[in-house]
């Protein structure tokens, strides 16, 4: 009975921990197999512990080239989507104009639409325009589908802002630019940062839309897909592990900074 009571009291915590373990387990498998030395082409069965792949992560031809290309596309797509998405979010929240509701609804279409439909539509558009498929078509496509996620994140933050803070800044003779830079932007910064991080992750990870519109350009997800057809090098696990560790460290640093700010504010 005592065990059942304990389970009932901590049911939410147990469910959360199990869900977290379910989500992290594939990353743990990738991490473990980054230290494997397979005998064949496929890195699916544990053979022998080795650091060879970590010593030479670019040992596979075109791997680091595709990784660099994906990082470049994700970086520029994040900048473009964040700039446009932030402006759109402020316009939808702060201003009243015709077709505002329709535009707000259209913004969410890329989030609800299947990726294969958007990919085929963008490919048709580029072909009708006579555009050469490659880096720029992929970048435009990534900005387009990342835009909705940035707008959603920033819009939620802007809607929760207290307009009296900006009014107080104007009462203290702050100009429009000063008010935006010193009051509005710092308050909206967490939403903008969340949208930017989400856009970067989505852009770097995308395969379907990229595959339709890349032409001869090969990004890292496309390289992984192509490698899986003929053999998966251990270096892919190394890159995946490194990115997972970097993402976890960024989250931990963010949590540490937030907790310090809270403690300083209380003191």
Short mmCIF file of C-alpha atoms in Angstrom, two decimals:
data_model
loop_
_atom_site.label_atom_id
_atom_site.label_comp_id
_atom_site.label_asym_id
_atom_site.label_seq_id
_atom_site.Cartn_x
_atom_site.Cartn_y
_atom_site.Cartn_z
CA UNK A 1 0.00 0.00 0.00
CA UNK A 2 2.82 2.41 0.84
CA UNK A 3 4.37 1.81 -2.58
CA UNK A 4 1.06 2.52 -4.32
CA UNK A 5 0.63 5.71 -2.31
CA UNK A 6 4.10 6.85 -3.24
CA UNK A 7 3.42 6.13 -6.93
CA UNK A 8 0.14 8.07 -6.79
CA UNK A 9 1.80 11.04 -5.12
CA UNK A 10 4.64 11.14 -7.64
CA UNK A 11 2.75 9.97 -10.73
CA UNK A 12 3.28 13.23 -12.62
CA UNK A 13 7.02 13.24 -11.82
CA UNK A 14 7.38 9.59 -12.86
CA UNK A 15 5.53 10.22 -16.12
CA UNK A 16 7.73 13.24 -16.81
CA UNK A 17 10.94 11.31 -16.15
CA UNK A 18 9.81 8.41 -18.35
CA UNK A 19 8.92 10.81 -21.15
CA UNK A 20 12.29 12.53 -20.81
CA UNK A 21 14.10 9.19 -20.89
CA UNK A 22 12.12 8.18 -23.99
CA UNK A 23 13.15 11.41 -25.72
CA UNK A 24 16.83 11.24 -24.71
CA UNK A 25 17.35 7.50 -25.36
CA UNK A 26 18.01 7.89 -29.15
CA UNK A 27 20.60 10.58 -28.42
CA UNK A 28 22.29 8.28 -25.90
CA UNK A 29 22.43 5.51 -28.53
CA UNK A 30 23.97 7.92 -31.05
CA UNK A 31 26.49 9.03 -28.42
CA UNK A 32 27.49 5.47 -27.52
CA UNK A 33 27.93 4.40 -31.15
CA UNK A 34 30.14 7.42 -31.85
CA UNK A 35 32.83 5.45 -29.96
CA UNK A 36 32.27 2.28 -31.96
CA UNK A 37 34.62 0.75 -34.52
CA UNK A 38 32.40 -1.25 -36.88
CA UNK A 39 33.84 -4.05 -38.98
CA UNK A 40 31.53 -3.43 -41.94
CA UNK A 41 30.01 -0.37 -43.58
CA UNK A 42 27.09 -0.04 -41.18
CA UNK A 43 27.41 1.26 -37.65
CA UNK A 44 24.41 -0.58 -36.24
CA UNK A 45 26.04 -3.22 -34.02
CA UNK A 46 28.60 -2.66 -31.26
CA UNK A 47 32.00 -4.10 -32.13
CA UNK A 48 34.87 -2.34 -30.38
CA UNK A 49 35.53 0.86 -28.44
CA UNK A 50 37.53 3.37 -30.45
CA UNK A 51 38.32 7.10 -30.58
CA UNK A 52 39.28 7.08 -34.26
CA UNK A 53 36.14 8.87 -35.41
CA UNK A 54 36.55 11.57 -32.76
CA UNK A 55 40.16 12.13 -33.77
CA UNK A 56 39.17 12.63 -37.41
CA UNK A 57 35.53 13.82 -37.63
CA UNK A 58 36.07 15.04 -41.21
CA UNK A 59 37.58 11.76 -42.33
CA UNK A 60 34.60 11.00 -44.58
CA UNK A 61 34.56 12.83 -47.89
CA UNK A 62 32.09 15.76 -48.15
CA UNK A 63 30.80 15.31 -44.58
CA UNK A 64 32.24 18.51 -43.17
CA UNK A 65 31.43 20.34 -46.40
CA UNK A 66 27.77 19.44 -46.11
CA UNK A 67 27.83 20.32 -42.41
CA UNK A 68 29.32 23.74 -43.16
CA UNK A 69 26.68 24.35 -45.83
CA UNK A 70 23.86 23.42 -43.45
CA UNK A 71 25.25 25.75 -40.78
CA UNK A 72 25.49 28.61 -43.29
CA UNK A 73 21.93 28.11 -44.52
CA UNK A 74 20.61 27.78 -40.97
CA UNK A 75 22.45 30.96 -39.90
CA UNK A 76 21.17 33.14 -42.73
CA UNK A 77 17.69 31.61 -42.61
CA UNK A 78 17.58 32.36 -38.87
CA UNK A 79 18.60 35.98 -39.44
CA UNK A 80 16.07 36.48 -42.22
CA UNK A 81 13.20 34.70 -40.49
CA UNK A 82 13.88 36.42 -37.15
CA UNK A 83 14.01 39.91 -38.67
CA UNK A 84 10.88 39.42 -40.77
CA UNK A 85 9.03 37.43 -38.10
CA UNK A 86 9.68 40.00 -35.40
CA UNK A 87 8.40 42.82 -37.61
CA UNK A 88 5.30 40.82 -38.58
CA UNK A 89 4.59 39.89 -34.95
CA UNK A 90 4.75 43.52 -33.80
CA UNK A 91 2.55 44.60 -36.72
CA UNK A 92 -0.10 41.97 -35.96
CA UNK A 93 -0.22 42.83 -32.25
CA UNK A 94 0.25 46.60 -32.25
CA UNK A 95 -1.61 47.77 -35.36
CA UNK A 96 -5.14 47.47 -36.72
CA UNK A 97 -5.49 47.19 -40.49
CA UNK A 98 -7.63 45.48 -43.11
CA UNK A 99 -7.22 41.74 -43.58
CA UNK A 100 -5.31 41.55 -40.29
CA UNK A 101 -7.19 38.41 -39.26
CA UNK A 102 -6.67 36.77 -42.64
CA UNK A 103 -2.94 37.53 -42.60
CA UNK A 104 -2.67 36.20 -39.05
CA UNK A 105 -4.34 32.97 -40.18
CA UNK A 106 -2.16 32.65 -43.29
CA UNK A 107 0.97 32.96 -41.17
CA UNK A 108 0.13 29.64 -39.51
CA UNK A 109 -0.38 27.74 -42.76
CA UNK A 110 3.25 26.56 -43.08
CA UNK A 111 3.01 25.09 -39.58
CA UNK A 112 -0.15 23.15 -40.40
CA UNK A 113 0.68 22.21 -43.98
CA UNK A 114 2.54 18.92 -44.67
CA UNK A 115 6.14 19.59 -45.62
CA UNK A 116 5.90 17.59 -48.83
CA UNK A 117 3.09 19.85 -50.05
CA UNK A 118 5.08 23.00 -49.30
CA UNK A 119 8.19 21.49 -50.86
CA UNK A 120 6.37 20.64 -54.09
CA UNK A 121 4.72 24.08 -54.18
CA UNK A 122 8.04 25.87 -53.73
CA UNK A 123 9.67 23.69 -56.38
CA UNK A 124 6.88 24.57 -58.83
CA UNK A 125 7.29 28.26 -58.04
CA UNK A 126 11.06 28.20 -58.58
CA UNK A 127 10.78 26.24 -61.82
CA UNK A 128 8.13 28.62 -63.20
CA UNK A 129 10.37 31.56 -62.30
CA UNK A 130 13.29 29.93 -64.07
CA UNK A 131 15.40 29.97 -60.89
CA UNK A 132 18.40 27.68 -60.66
CA UNK A 133 18.00 25.25 -57.79
CA UNK A 134 20.76 25.51 -55.23
CA UNK A 135 21.88 27.48 -52.20
CA UNK A 136 19.57 30.46 -52.73
CA UNK A 137 16.41 28.46 -53.40
CA UNK A 138 17.05 26.41 -50.26
CA UNK A 139 17.65 29.58 -48.24
CA UNK A 140 14.44 31.23 -49.48
CA UNK A 141 12.47 28.06 -48.73
CA UNK A 142 13.91 27.82 -45.21
CA UNK A 143 13.13 31.46 -44.42
CA UNK A 144 9.58 30.90 -45.62
CA UNK A 145 8.77 27.93 -43.38
CA UNK A 146 10.76 29.22 -40.38
CA UNK A 147 8.91 32.54 -40.50
CA UNK A 148 5.72 31.12 -38.99
CA UNK A 149 7.49 29.71 -35.96
CA UNK A 150 9.28 32.99 -35.26
CA UNK A 151 6.04 34.97 -35.57
CA UNK A 152 4.29 32.61 -33.15
CA UNK A 153 7.04 32.87 -30.52
CA UNK A 154 7.48 36.64 -30.76
CA UNK A 155 3.75 37.34 -30.99
CA UNK A 156 3.09 35.47 -27.75
CA UNK A 157 5.76 37.53 -26.00
CA UNK A 158 4.57 40.86 -27.40
CA UNK A 159 0.97 40.15 -26.40
CA UNK A 160 2.07 39.63 -22.79
CA UNK A 161 3.96 42.94 -22.63
CA UNK A 162 2.59 45.71 -20.40
CA UNK A 163 2.05 48.82 -22.62
CA UNK A 164 2.31 51.03 -19.54
CA UNK A 165 6.06 50.48 -19.46
CA UNK A 166 6.45 52.08 -22.88
CA UNK A 167 4.09 54.86 -21.87
CA UNK A 168 6.23 55.52 -18.81
CA UNK A 169 9.33 55.73 -21.01
CA UNK A 170 7.64 58.27 -23.26
CA UNK A 171 6.54 60.26 -20.20
CA UNK A 172 10.22 60.42 -19.24
CA UNK A 173 10.96 62.06 -22.63
CA UNK A 174 12.35 58.96 -24.32
CA UNK A 175 12.03 59.06 -28.10
CA UNK A 176 10.54 56.24 -30.18
CA UNK A 177 13.97 54.75 -30.89
CA UNK A 178 15.09 54.96 -27.25
CA UNK A 179 11.83 53.44 -26.07
CA UNK A 180 12.15 50.55 -28.48
CA UNK A 181 15.83 49.87 -27.78
CA UNK A 182 15.76 50.27 -23.99
CA UNK A 183 12.27 49.07 -23.08
CA UNK A 184 10.45 47.18 -25.84
CA UNK A 185 13.35 45.16 -27.25
CA UNK A 186 14.70 43.87 -23.89
CA UNK A 187 11.22 42.73 -22.88
CA UNK A 188 10.60 41.03 -26.23
CA UNK A 189 14.13 39.55 -26.35
CA UNK A 190 13.24 36.14 -24.80
CA UNK A 191 10.53 35.58 -27.42
CA UNK A 192 12.84 36.71 -30.21
CA UNK A 193 15.63 34.44 -28.94
CA UNK A 194 13.24 31.49 -28.66
CA UNK A 195 12.01 32.05 -32.21
CA UNK A 196 15.57 32.36 -33.52
CA UNK A 197 16.73 29.15 -31.82
CA UNK A 198 13.68 27.30 -33.11
CA UNK A 199 14.26 28.61 -36.63
CA UNK A 200 17.92 27.54 -36.53
CA UNK A 201 17.05 24.03 -35.36
CA UNK A 202 14.29 23.62 -37.95
CA UNK A 203 16.44 24.92 -40.78
CA UNK A 204 19.46 22.79 -39.91
CA UNK A 205 17.32 19.67 -39.47
CA UNK A 206 15.09 20.01 -42.54
CA UNK A 207 15.28 17.32 -45.21
CA UNK A 208 12.04 17.19 -47.21
CA UNK A 209 11.83 20.81 -48.35
CA UNK A 210 15.60 20.92 -48.88
CA UNK A 211 15.60 17.73 -50.94
CA UNK A 212 12.98 19.13 -53.31
CA UNK A 213 14.67 22.50 -53.85
CA UNK A 214 18.40 21.82 -53.43
CA UNK A 215 19.34 20.73 -56.93
CA UNK A 216 22.92 19.48 -56.69
CA UNK A 217 23.43 21.13 -53.28
CA UNK A 218 23.96 18.62 -50.47
CA UNK A 219 23.21 19.63 -46.89
CA UNK A 220 24.07 17.58 -43.81
CA UNK A 221 20.63 15.88 -43.50
CA UNK A 222 20.82 14.97 -47.20
CA UNK A 223 24.33 13.62 -46.69
CA UNK A 224 23.14 11.47 -43.78
CA UNK A 225 20.24 10.14 -45.86
CA UNK A 226 22.54 9.34 -48.77
CA UNK A 227 25.08 7.66 -46.50
CA UNK A 228 22.41 5.47 -44.95
CA UNK A 229 21.84 3.87 -48.35
CA UNK A 230 25.39 2.56 -48.64
CA UNK A 231 26.78 2.67 -45.09
CA UNK A 232 26.71 4.98 -42.10
CA UNK A 233 30.14 6.28 -41.06
CA UNK A 234 30.82 6.70 -37.37
CA UNK A 235 31.64 10.38 -37.98
CA UNK A 236 27.92 11.06 -38.41
CA UNK A 237 27.40 9.92 -34.82
CA UNK A 238 30.29 12.14 -33.75
CA UNK A 239 28.72 15.24 -35.34
CA UNK A 240 25.32 14.36 -33.86
CA UNK A 241 26.81 13.87 -30.40
CA UNK A 242 28.70 17.15 -30.57
CA UNK A 243 25.58 19.08 -31.56
CA UNK A 244 23.53 17.42 -28.83
CA UNK A 245 26.12 18.30 -26.19
CA UNK A 246 26.32 21.91 -27.44
CA UNK A 247 22.52 22.23 -27.31
CA UNK A 248 22.39 20.85 -23.75
CA UNK A 249 25.17 23.20 -22.63
CA UNK A 250 23.32 26.18 -24.13
CA UNK A 251 20.16 25.23 -22.24
CA UNK A 252 22.08 24.78 -18.98
CA UNK A 253 23.86 28.13 -19.41
CA UNK A 254 20.53 29.82 -20.12
CA UNK A 255 18.97 28.29 -17.02
CA UNK A 256 21.98 29.33 -14.93
CA UNK A 257 21.79 32.92 -16.15
CA UNK A 258 18.04 33.05 -15.53
CA UNK A 259 18.40 31.68 -12.00
CA UNK A 260 21.13 34.21 -11.19
CA UNK A 261 18.99 37.05 -12.46
CA UNK A 262 16.09 35.90 -10.30
CA UNK A 263 18.29 35.66 -7.21
CA UNK A 264 19.75 39.11 -7.89
CA UNK A 265 16.28 40.57 -8.34
CA UNK A 266 15.14 39.12 -5.00
CA UNK A 267 18.19 40.54 -3.22
#
